[in-house]
GROMACS .gro file of C-alpha atoms in nm:
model
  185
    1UNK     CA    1  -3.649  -1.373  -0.067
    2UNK     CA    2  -3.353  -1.553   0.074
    3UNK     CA    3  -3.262  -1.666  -0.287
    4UNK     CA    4  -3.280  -1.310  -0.415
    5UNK     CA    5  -3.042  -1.172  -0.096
    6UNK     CA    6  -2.764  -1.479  -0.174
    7UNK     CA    7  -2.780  -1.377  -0.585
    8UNK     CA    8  -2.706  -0.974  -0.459
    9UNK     CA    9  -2.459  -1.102  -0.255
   10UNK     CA   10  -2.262  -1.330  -0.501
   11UNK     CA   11  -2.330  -1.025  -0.718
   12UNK     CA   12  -2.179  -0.795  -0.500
   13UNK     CA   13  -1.859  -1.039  -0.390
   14UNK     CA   14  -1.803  -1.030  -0.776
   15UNK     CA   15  -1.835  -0.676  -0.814
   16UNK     CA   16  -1.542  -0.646  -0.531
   17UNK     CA   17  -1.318  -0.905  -0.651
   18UNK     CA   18  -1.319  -0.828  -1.060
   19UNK     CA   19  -1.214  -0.439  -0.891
   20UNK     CA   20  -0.974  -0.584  -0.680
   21UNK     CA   21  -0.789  -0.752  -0.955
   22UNK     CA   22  -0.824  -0.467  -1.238
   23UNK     CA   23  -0.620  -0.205  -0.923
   24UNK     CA   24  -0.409  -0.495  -0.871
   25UNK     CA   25  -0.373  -0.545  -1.266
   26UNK     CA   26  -0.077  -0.333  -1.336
   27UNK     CA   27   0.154  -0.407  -1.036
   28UNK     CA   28   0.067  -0.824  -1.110
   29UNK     CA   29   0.162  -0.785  -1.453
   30UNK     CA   30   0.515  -0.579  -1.432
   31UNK     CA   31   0.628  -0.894  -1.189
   32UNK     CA   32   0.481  -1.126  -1.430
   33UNK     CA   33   0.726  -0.978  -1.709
   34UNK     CA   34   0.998  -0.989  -1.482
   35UNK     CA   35   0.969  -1.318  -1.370
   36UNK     CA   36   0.900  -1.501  -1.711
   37UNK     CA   37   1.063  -1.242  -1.962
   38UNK     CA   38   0.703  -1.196  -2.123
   39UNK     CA   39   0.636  -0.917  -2.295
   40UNK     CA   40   0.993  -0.802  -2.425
   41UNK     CA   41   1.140  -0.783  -1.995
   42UNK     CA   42   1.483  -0.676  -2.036
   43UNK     CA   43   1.761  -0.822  -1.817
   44UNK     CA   44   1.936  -0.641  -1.523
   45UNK     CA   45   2.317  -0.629  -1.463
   46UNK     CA   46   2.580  -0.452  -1.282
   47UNK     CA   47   2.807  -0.305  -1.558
   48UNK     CA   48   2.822  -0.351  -1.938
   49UNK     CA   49   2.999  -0.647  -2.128
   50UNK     CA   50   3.411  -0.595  -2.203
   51UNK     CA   51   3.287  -0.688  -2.578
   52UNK     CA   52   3.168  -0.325  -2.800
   53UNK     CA   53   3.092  -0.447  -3.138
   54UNK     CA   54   3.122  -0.221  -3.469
   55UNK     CA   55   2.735  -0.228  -3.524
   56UNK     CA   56   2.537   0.039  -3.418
   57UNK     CA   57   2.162  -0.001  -3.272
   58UNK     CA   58   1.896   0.285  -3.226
   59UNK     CA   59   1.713   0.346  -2.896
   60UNK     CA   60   1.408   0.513  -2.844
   61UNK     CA   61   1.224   0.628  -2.524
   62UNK     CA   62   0.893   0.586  -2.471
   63UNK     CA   63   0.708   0.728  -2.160
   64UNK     CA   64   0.299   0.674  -2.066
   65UNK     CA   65   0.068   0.705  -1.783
   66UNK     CA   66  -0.189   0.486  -1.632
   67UNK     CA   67  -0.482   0.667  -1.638
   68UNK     CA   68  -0.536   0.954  -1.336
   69UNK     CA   69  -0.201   0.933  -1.312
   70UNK     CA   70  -0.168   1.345  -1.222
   71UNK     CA   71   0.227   1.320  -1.287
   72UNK     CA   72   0.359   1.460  -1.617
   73UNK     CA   73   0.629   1.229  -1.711
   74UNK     CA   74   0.828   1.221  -2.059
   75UNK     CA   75   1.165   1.113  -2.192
   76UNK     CA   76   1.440   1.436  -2.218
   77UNK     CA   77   1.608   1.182  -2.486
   78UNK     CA   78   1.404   1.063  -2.761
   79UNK     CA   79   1.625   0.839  -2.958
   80UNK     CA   80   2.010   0.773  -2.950
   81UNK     CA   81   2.219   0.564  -3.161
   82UNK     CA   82   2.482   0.329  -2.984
   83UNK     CA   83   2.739   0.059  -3.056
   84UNK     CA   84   2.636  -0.317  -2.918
   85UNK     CA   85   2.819  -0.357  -2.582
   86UNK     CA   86   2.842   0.021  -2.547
   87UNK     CA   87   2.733   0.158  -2.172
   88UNK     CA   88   2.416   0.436  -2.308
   89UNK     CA   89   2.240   0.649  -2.038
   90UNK     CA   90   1.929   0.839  -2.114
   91UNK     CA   91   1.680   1.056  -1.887
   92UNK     CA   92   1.350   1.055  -1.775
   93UNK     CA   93   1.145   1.385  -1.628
   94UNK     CA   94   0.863   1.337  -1.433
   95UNK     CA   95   0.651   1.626  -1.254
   96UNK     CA   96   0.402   1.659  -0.983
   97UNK     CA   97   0.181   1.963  -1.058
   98UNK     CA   98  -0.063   1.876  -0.822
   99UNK     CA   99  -0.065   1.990  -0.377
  100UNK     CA  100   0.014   1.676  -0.227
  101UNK     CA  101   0.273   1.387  -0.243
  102UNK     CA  102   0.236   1.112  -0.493
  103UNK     CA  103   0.422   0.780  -0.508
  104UNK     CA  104   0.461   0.635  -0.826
  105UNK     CA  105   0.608   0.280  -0.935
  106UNK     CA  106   0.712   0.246  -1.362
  107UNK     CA  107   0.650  -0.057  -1.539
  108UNK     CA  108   0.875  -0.099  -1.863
  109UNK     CA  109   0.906  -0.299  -2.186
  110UNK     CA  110   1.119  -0.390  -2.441
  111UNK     CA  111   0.990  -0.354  -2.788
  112UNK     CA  112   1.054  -0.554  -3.056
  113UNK     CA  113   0.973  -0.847  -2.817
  114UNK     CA  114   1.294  -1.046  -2.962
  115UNK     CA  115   1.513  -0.765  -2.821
  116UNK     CA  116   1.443  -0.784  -2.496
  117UNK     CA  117   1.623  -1.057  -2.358
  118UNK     CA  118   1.923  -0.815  -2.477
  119UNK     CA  119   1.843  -0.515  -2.406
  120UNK     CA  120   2.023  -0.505  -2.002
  121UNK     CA  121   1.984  -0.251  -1.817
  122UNK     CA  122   2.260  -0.111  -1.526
  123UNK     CA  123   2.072   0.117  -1.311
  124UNK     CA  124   1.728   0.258  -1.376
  125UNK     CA  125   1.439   0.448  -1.163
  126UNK     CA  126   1.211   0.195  -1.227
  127UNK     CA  127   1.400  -0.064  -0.964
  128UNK     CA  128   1.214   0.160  -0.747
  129UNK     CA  129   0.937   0.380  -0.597
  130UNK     CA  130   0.939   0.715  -0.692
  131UNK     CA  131   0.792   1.028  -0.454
  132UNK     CA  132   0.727   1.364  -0.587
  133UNK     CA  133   0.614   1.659  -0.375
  134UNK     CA  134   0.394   1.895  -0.473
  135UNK     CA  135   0.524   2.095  -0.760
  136UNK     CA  136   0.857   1.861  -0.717
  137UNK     CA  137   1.040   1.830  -1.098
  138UNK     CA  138   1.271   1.541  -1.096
  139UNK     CA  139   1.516   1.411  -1.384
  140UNK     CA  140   1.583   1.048  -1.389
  141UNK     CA  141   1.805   0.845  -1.557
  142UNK     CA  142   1.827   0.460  -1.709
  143UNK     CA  143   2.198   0.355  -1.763
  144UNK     CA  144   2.165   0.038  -2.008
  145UNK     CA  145   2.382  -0.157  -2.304
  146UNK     CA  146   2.244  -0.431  -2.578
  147UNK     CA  147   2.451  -0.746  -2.545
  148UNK     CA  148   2.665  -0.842  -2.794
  149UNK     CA  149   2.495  -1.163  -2.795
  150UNK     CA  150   2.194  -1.028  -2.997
  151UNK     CA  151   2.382  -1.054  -3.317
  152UNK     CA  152   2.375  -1.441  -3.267
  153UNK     CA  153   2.011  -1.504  -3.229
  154UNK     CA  154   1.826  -1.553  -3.578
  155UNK     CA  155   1.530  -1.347  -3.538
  156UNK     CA  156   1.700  -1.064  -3.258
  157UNK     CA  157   1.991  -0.999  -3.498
  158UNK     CA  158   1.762  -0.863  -3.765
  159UNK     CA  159   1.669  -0.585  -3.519
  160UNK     CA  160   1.780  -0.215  -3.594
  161UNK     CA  161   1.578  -0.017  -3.350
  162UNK     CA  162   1.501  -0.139  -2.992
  163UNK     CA  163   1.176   0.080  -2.837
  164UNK     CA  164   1.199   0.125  -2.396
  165UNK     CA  165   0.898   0.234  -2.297
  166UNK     CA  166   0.782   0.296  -1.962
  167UNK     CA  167   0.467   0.382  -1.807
  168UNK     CA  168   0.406   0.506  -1.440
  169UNK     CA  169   0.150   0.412  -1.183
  170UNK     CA  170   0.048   0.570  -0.849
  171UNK     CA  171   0.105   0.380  -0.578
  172UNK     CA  172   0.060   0.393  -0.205
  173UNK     CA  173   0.256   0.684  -0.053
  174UNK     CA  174   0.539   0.521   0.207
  175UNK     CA  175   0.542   0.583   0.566
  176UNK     CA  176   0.727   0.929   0.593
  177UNK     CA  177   0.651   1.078   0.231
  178UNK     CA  178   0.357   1.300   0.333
  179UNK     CA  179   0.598   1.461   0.555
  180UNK     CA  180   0.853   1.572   0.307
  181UNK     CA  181   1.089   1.298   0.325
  182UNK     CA  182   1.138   1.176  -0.078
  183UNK     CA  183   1.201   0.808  -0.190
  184UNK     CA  184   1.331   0.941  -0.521
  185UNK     CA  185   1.717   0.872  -0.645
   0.00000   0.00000   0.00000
């Protein structure tokens, strides 16, 4: 009997820990990108590069959900078309439909995977936590360039069309949100 109670118990410590990592999956990942640049992470700065170059570069937006998340969330822009170096801003709407606050953090990507470490974004909602009220529509905007150092990397400069997409993921509301107070920009 006692060998039967420690295999339910391993069993169970198993079952707890392989759940704790898949919730923890998302968040783990995003700083994973960030840190390393895996996964197409773009780059972060505080205003575009004095260099515009003649050649032009299509964006497109991309916008998902992890799975129950109850927001509705989609890109207003779908595409624009941009010089390298130029300053582009798109925007973001997100929507909570439901009758209670929900916090919600985006992870992003870069695709093609060569573009990424070019693609440098300014200021953008996903730096951080985002809290919608009930029935609360918010517009949100990503202010970004492509550095004119793209054109000098072999496999990068062959790229014509750069894809952002984002997804969103509830997280833990923040001390004060229940009670009407918003974290959004």
């Amino acid at each position: 009997m006692d060998r039967n109670r420690r295999t339910v118990l391993g069993l169970v410590l198993l079952v707890a820990v392989m759940g704790g990592l898949s919730f923890a999956a998302v968040p783990l990942y995003n700083w994973f990108c960030r840190v390393t640049g895996f996964g197409g992470e773009v780059s972060v700065a505080e205003q575009a590069p004095d260099r515009v170059l003649d050649r032009t570069i299509k964006i497109r937006f991309d916008a998902n959900k992890e799975k129950g998340m109850a927001w509705t969330f989609r890109p207003l822009t779908r595409e624009v078309e941009l010089r390298i170096g130029e300053t582009g801003m798109a925007f973001y709407e997100a929507s909570n439909p439901t009758d209670r606050p929900i916090a919600g953090q985006a992870s992003y990507n870069v695709a093609p995977f060569s573009a990424g470490g070019y693609f440098t974004k300014i200021e953008c909602f996903c730096f951080t936590e985002q809290v919608l009220q009930p029935g609360e529509t918010v517009q949100m905007p990503v202010t970004f360039y492509v550095d004119p150092e793209i054109v000098d990397d072999p496999e990068a400069s062959k790229v014509h069309t750069i894809t952002l997409s984002y997804t969103f993921y509830e997280i833990d509301l923040p001390e004060g949100a229940a009670d009407g107070a918003s974290a959004t920009n």
